[in-house]
Coordinates of C-alpha atoms in Angstrom, one line a residue:
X1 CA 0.0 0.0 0.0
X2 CA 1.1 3.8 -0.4
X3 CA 0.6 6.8 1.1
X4 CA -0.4 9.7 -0.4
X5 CA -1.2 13.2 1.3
X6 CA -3.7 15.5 0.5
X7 CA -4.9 19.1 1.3
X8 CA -8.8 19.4 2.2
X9 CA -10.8 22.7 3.6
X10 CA -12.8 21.3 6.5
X11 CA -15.4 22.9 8.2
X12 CA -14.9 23.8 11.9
X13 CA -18.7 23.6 12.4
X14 CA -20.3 21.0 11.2
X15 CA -17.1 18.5 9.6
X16 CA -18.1 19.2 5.8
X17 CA -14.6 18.9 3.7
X18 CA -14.2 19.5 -0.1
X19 CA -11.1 19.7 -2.1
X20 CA -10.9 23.6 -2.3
X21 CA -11.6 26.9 0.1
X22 CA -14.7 28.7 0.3
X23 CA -16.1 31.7 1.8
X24 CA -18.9 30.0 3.4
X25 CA -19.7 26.6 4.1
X26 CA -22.1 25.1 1.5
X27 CA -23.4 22.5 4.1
X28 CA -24.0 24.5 7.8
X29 CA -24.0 28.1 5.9
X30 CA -21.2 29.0 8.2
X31 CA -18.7 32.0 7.2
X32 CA -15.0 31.4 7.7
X33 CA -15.4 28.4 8.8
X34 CA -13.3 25.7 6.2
X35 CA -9.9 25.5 7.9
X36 CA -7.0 24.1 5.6
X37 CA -5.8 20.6 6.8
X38 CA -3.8 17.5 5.6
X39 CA -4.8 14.2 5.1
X40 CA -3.5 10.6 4.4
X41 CA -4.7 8.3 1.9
X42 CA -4.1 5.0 1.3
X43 CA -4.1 3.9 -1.9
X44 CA -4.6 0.2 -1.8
X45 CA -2.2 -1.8 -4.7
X46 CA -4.5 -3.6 -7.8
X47 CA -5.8 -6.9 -6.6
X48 CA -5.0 -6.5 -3.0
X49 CA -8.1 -6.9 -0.6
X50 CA -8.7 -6.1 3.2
X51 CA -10.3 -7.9 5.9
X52 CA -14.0 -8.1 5.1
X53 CA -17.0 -8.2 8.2
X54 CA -19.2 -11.2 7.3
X55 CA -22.3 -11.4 9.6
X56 CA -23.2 -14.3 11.4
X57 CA -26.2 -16.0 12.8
X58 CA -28.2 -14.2 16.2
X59 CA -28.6 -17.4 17.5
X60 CA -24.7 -18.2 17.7
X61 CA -24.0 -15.5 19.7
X62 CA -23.5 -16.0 23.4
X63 CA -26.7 -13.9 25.7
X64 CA -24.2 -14.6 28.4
X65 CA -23.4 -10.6 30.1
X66 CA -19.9 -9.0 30.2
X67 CA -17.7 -8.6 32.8
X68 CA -18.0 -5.3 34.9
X69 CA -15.2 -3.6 36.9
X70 CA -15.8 -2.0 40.0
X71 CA -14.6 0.9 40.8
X72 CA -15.0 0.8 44.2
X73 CA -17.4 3.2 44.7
X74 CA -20.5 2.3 45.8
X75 CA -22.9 5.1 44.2
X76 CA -21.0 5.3 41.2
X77 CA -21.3 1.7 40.6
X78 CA -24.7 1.7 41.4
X79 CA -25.6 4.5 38.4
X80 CA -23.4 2.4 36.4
X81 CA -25.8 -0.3 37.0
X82 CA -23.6 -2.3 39.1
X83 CA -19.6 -1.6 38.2
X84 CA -18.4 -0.3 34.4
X85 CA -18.9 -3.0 31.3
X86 CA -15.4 -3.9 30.0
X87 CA -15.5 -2.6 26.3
X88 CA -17.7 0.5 27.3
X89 CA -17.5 4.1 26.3
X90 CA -18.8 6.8 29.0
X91 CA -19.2 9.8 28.9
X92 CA -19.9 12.3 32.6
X93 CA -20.8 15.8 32.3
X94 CA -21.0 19.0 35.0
X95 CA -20.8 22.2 35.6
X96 CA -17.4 23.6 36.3
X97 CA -16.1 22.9 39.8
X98 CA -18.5 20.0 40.6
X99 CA -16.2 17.4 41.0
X100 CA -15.5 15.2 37.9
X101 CA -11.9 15.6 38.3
X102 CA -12.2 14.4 41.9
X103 CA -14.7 11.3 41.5
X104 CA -12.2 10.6 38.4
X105 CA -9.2 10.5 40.2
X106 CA -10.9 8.6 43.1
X107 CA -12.1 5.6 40.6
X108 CA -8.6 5.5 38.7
X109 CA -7.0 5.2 42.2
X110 CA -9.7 2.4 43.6
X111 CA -9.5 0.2 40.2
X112 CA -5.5 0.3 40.1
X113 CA -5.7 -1.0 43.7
X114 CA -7.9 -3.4 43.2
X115 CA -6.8 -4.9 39.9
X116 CA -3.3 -4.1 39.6
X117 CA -3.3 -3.0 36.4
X118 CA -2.4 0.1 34.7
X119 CA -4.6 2.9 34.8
X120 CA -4.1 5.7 32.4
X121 CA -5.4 9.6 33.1
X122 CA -5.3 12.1 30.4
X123 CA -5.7 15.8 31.4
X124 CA -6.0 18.5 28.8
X125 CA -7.1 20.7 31.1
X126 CA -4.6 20.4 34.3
X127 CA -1.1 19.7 34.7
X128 CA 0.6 16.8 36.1
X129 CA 1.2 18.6 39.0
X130 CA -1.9 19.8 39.7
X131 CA -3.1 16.4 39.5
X132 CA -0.5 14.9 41.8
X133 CA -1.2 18.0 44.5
X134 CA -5.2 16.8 44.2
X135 CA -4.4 13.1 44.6
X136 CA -1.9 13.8 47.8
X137 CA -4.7 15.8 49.1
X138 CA -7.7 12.4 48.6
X139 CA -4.9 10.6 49.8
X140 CA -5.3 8.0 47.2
X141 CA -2.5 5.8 46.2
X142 CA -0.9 6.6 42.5
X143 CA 1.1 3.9 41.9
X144 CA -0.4 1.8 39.0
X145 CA -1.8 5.2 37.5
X146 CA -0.3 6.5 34.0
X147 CA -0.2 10.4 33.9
X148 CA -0.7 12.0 30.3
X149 CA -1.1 15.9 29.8
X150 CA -1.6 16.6 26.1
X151 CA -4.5 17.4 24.2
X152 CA -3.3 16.0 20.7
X153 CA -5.3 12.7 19.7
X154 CA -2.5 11.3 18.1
X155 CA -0.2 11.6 22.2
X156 CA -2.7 9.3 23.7
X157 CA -3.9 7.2 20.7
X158 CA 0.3 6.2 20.8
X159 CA -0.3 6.2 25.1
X160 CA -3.4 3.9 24.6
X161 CA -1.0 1.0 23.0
X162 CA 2.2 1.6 25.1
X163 CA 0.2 1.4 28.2
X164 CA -2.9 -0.9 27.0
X165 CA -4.6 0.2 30.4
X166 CA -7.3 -1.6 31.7
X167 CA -9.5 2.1 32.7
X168 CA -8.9 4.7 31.0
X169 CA -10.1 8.4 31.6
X170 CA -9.8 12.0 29.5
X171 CA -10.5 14.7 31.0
X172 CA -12.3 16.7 29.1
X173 CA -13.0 15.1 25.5
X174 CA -13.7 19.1 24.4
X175 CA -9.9 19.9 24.8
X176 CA -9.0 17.2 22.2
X177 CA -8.1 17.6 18.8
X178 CA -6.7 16.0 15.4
X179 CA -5.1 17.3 12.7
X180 CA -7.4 16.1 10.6
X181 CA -10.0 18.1 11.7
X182 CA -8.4 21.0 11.9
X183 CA -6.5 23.2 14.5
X184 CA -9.4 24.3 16.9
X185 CA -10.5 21.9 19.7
X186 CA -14.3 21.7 20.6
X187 CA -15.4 22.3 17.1
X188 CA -18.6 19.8 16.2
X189 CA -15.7 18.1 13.5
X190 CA -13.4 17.7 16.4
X191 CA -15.7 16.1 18.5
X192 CA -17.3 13.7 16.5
X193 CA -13.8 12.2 14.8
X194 CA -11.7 12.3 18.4
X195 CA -14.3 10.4 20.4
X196 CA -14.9 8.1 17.8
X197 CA -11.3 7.1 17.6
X198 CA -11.1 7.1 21.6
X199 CA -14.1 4.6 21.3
X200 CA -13.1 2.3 18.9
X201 CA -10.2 1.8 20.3
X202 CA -12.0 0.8 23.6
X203 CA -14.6 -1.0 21.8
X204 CA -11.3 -3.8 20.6
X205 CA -10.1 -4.0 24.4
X206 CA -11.7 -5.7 27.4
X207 CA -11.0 -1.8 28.4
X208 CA -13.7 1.0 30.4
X209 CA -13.1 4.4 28.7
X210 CA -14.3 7.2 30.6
X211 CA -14.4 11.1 29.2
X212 CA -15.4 14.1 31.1
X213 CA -17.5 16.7 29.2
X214 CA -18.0 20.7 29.5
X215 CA -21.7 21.2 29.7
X216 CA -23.7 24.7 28.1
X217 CA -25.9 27.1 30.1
X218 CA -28.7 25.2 29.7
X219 CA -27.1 22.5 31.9
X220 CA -26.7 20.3 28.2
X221 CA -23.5 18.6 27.2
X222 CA -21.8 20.9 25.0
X223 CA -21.4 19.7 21.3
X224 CA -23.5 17.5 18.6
X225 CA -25.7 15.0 20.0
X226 CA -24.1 12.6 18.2
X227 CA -21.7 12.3 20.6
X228 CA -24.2 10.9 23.3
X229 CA -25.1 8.6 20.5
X230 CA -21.3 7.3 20.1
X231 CA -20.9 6.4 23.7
X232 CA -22.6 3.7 25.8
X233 CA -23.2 5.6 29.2
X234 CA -24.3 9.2 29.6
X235 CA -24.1 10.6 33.7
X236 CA -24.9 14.1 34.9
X237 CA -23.2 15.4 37.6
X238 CA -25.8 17.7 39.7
X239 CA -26.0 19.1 42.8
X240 CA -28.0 21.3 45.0
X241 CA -26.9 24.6 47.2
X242 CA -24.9 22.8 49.7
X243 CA -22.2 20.3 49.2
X244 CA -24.5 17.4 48.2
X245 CA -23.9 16.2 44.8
X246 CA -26.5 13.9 42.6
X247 CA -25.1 11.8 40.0
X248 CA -27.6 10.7 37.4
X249 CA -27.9 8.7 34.1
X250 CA -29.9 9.5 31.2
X251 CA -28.2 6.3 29.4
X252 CA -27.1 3.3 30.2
X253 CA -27.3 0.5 27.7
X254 CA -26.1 -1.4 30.4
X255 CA -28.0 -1.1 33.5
X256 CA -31.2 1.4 34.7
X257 CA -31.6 5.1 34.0
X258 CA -33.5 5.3 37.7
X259 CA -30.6 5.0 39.8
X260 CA -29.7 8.5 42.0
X261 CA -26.0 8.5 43.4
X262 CA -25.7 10.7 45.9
X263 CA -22.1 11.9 47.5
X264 CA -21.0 14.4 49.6
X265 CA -18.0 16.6 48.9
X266 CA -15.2 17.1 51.8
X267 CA -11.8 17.8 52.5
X268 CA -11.8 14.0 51.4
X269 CA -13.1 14.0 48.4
X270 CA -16.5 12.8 47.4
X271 CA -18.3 10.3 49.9
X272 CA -20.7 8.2 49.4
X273 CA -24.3 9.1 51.4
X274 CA -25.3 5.6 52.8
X275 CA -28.8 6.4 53.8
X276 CA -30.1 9.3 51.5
X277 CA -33.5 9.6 53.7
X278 CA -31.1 11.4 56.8
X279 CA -30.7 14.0 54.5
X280 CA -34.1 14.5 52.8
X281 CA -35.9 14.9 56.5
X282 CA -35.4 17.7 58.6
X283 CA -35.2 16.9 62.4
X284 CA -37.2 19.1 64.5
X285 CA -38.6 18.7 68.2
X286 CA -42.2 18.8 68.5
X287 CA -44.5 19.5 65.8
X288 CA -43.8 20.4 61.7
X289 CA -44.3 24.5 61.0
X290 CA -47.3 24.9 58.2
X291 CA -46.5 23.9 54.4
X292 CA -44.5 20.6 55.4
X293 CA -45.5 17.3 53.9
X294 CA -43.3 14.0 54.2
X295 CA -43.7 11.6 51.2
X296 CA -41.8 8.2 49.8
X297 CA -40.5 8.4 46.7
X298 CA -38.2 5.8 44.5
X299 CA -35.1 6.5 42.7
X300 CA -34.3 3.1 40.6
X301 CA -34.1 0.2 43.4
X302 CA -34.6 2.8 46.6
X303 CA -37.0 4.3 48.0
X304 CA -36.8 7.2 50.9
X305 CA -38.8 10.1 52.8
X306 CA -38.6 13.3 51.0
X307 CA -39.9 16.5 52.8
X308 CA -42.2 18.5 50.6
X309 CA -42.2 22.2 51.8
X310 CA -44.8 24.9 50.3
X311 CA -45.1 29.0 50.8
X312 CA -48.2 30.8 49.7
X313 CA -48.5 34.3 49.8
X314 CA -50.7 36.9 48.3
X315 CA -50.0 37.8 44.5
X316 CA -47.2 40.8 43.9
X317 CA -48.5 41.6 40.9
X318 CA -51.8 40.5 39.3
X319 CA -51.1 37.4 37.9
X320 CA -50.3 34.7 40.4
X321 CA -46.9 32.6 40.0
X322 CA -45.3 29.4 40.8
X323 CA -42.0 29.3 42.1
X324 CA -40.5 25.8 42.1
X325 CA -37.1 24.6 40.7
X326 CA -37.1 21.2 42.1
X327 CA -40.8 20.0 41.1
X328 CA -42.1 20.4 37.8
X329 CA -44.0 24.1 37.7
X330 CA -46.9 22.6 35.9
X331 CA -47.1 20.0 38.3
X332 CA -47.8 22.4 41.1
X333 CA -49.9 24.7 39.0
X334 CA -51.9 21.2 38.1
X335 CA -52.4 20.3 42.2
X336 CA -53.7 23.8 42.8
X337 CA -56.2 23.8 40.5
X338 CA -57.6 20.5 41.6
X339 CA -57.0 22.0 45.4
X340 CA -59.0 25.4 44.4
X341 CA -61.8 23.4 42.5
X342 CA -62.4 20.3 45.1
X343 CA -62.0 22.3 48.1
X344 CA -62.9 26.0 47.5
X345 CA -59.6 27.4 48.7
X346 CA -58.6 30.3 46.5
X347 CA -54.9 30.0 45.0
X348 CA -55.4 31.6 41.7
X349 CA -54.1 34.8 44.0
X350 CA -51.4 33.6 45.3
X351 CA -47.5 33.4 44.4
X352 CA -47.1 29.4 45.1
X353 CA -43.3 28.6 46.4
X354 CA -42.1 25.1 46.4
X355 CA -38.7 23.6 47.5
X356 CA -37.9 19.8 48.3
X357 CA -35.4 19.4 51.6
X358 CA -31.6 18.4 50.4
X359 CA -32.5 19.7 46.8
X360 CA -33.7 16.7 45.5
X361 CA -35.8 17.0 42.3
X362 CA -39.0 15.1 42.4
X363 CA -41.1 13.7 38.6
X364 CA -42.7 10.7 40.3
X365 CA -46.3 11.3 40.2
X366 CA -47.2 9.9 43.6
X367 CA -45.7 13.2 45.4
X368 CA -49.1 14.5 44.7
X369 CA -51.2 14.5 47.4
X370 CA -48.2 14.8 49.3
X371 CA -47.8 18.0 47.4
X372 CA -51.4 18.8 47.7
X373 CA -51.4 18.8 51.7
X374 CA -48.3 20.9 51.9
X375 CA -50.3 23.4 49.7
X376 CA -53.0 23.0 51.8
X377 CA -50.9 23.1 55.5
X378 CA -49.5 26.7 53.5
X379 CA -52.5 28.3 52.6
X380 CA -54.6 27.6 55.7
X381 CA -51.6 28.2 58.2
X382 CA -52.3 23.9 59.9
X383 CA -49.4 22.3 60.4
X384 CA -49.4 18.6 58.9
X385 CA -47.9 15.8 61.5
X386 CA -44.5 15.3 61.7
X387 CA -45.0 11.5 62.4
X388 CA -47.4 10.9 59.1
X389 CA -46.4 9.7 55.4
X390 CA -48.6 10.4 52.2
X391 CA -48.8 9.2 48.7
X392 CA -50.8 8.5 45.7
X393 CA -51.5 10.6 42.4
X394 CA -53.7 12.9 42.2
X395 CA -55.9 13.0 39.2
X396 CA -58.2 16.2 37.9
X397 CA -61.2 15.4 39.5
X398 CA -60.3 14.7 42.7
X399 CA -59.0 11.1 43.3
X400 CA -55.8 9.6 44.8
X401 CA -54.9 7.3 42.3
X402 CA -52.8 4.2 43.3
X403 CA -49.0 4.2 42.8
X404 CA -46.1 1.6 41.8
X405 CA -44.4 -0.6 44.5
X406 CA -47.0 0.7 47.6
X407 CA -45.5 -1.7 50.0
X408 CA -42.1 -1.4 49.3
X409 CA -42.6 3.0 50.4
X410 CA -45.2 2.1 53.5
X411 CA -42.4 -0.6 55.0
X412 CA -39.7 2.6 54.4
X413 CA -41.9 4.8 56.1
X414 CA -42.5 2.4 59.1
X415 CA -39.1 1.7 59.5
X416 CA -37.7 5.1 59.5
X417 CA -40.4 5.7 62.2
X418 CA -43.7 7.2 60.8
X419 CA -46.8 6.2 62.8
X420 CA -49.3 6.9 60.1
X421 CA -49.2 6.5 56.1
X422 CA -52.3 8.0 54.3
X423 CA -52.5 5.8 50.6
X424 CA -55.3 5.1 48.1
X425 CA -55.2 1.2 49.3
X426 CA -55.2 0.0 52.9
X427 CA -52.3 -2.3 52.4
X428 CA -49.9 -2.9 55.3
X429 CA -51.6 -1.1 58.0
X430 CA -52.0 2.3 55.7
X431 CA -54.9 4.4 56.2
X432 CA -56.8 4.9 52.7
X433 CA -58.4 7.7 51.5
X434 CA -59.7 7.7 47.7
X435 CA -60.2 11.3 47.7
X436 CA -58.8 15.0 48.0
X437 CA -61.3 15.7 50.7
X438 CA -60.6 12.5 52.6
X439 CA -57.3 13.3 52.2
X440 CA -57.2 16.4 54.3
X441 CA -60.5 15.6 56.1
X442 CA -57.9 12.4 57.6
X443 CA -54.8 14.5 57.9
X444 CA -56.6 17.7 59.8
X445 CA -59.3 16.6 61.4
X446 CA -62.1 17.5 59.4

């Protein structure tokens, strides 16, 4: 075979190439945007013929699931659906500062420890230095992991088959780049060719890639979507006012999308929160202030007590709104309605604020008469009992509506100590209400 280079005019934006420069981009209608670059082909010799993929039968291929590596972490692992796949791309995205770097480090430093084989950790972002100075400070042990500070694809493709490590993380995939592609890292081109190379290659090794991504404003992972597409495992890194972070996957061709990982960040590092209910339940003496509602919710195989806390007060201006970051706004808006139509309690003129204690964000629909009673507890200034539990849906005209794995959130409610759960079925001891008006008749007395 020979070799023969040739000059191209890519497109920074969108990756379109053609042999000559132009002033705009025929493709994305971009100006400016073809950058000059040099490629190699191969010109393959008459006759000669490569390695062709021939398909084979469904049935001959083994059902039997792929070995996982742990990396020692037990709310990582669990969002990972139980360890990382061997021969599996991920990619974890966050908002600067969050701590990708740290939970990074932390896994590179658990797996070499555990497995005893050679970890590699490429920053484009952070010197070696700095690295070292972050591991001495999580006290983690660094001697099976492989430093690499470069941001050239072609440094840690060569890296990747010195060291043939058995985890491998880059940190962040927008600060790589190819010559092929141009000059410019983070460019929709750059993206799409570097993380496919960086993922074939994992996809030939019983390897776990892992790449940290810059997210937008919008809290999205900067760059084509494509590049979710490419990987197998897509996490958000969250986290609420305080030190709590939320790990989250919204992929996972390996394992659930439910599962919540929760850490806390310290001088340490990140540590795992063991029992996330501690931290959803404020601990008062006596009885709850108005607007407090305790309710069960599940976040993939767990379930905990969530405290629901709602503020009403008169409109500022004259249209009333709903403040509420952590449950759905239409959701609350939805509740009220039913509230003001069932009950006869005006909200239409009031400003509606709703929070969830330890910033957790709530979509499961059987927070709603939970949600209702808080509204409720605000509005009429009655304080809901500390020792009670409520859930079920509530639906437009009026009904609590049963909910998925009942018995699973009543025996989490009993055993974290609530005397009374209020549920559309009387099922382990619950006390049932079908109703809005039950509801509250039940939880204040009539």
């Amino acid at each position: 075979m020979a070799k023969k280079k040739e000059t191209i005019f890519k497109c920074s934006s969108c990756g379109y190439s053609q042999p000559r420069w132009l002033g705009h981009c025929p493709q994305c209608g971009e100006w400016n945007s073809l950058e000059e670059c040099v490629v190699e082909n191969v010109a393959r010799l008459p006759g000669a013929r490569s390695e062709v993929a021939k398909p084979i039968p469904l049935s001959c291929v083994s059902p039997q699931e792929g070995e996982r590596i742990l990396t020692e972490i037990s709310e990582f692992d669990r969002v990972l659906g139980g360890g990382a796949m061997r021969r599996s791309a991920i990619l974890i995205g966050g908002e600067p500062g969050i701590g990708k770097s740290t939970l990074l480090l932390q896994s590179c430093a658990a797996i070499s420890e555990k497995t005893k084989a050679r970890v590699l950790y490429v920053s484009g972002e952070e010197s070696a230095a700095q690295i070292r100075a972050r591991a001495d400070r999580l006290r983690v042990k660094t001697d099976k992991i492989e430093i690499l500070c470069t941001t050239h694809l072609s440094d840690i493709e060569a890296a990747l088959s010195n060291v043939n490590p058995v985890f491998c993380v880059v940190d962040s995939i927008q600060t790589v780049f190819s010559e092929e592609a141009g000059v410019v890292p983070g460019t929709v081109g750059q993206l799409k060719l570097c993380a496919n190379e960086l993922v074939g290659w994992v996809k030939a090794r019983d390897s776990v890639l892992v790449m940290s991504a810059h997210i937008t404003k919008d809290g999205l992972i900067a760059g084509p979507k494509s590049l979710e597409h490419l990987v197998d495992t897509v996490i958000s890194f969250e986290r609420n006012d305080d030190e709590i972070r939320f790990l989250r996957a919204s992929k996972n061709r390996f394992g659930s999308v439910d599962e919540l990982g929760i850490f806390a960040m310290s001088e340490k590092g990140l540590e795992c929160v063991g029992e996330p209910s501690a931290m959803f339940i404020t601990k008062r003496e006596g009885e709850s202030p108005a607007g407090i509602a305790n309710t069960c919710v599940f976040e993939g195989s767990r379930a905990f007590v969530v405290e629901i806390q709602a503020l009403t007060v008169p409109a500022k201006s004259s249209m009333s709104r709903v403040y509420s970051d952590k449950i759905d706004s239409s959701r609350v808006a939805r509740v009220a309605a039913v509230l003001e139509k069932r009950t006869g309690l005006k909200f239409s003129e009031m400003d509606l604020y709703i929070n969830v204690a330890g910033g957790a964000r709530l979509k499961e629909s059987a927070i709603d008469a939970a949600l209702a009673a808080a509204l409720y507890s605000a509005r009429t200034d009655i304080p809901v009992k500390s020792t009670s539990v409520i859930l079920g849906e509530l639906s437009l005209a009026g009904e609590i509506r049963p909910v998925a794995r009942l018995k699973s959130r009543i025996k989490t409610a009993r055993d974290m100590g609530f005397k009374t759960v209020l549920a559309p079925e009387k099922d382990d001891g619950a006390t049932r209400v079908s109703s809005v008006k039950e509801l509250l008749s039940e939880i204040f007395e009539k």
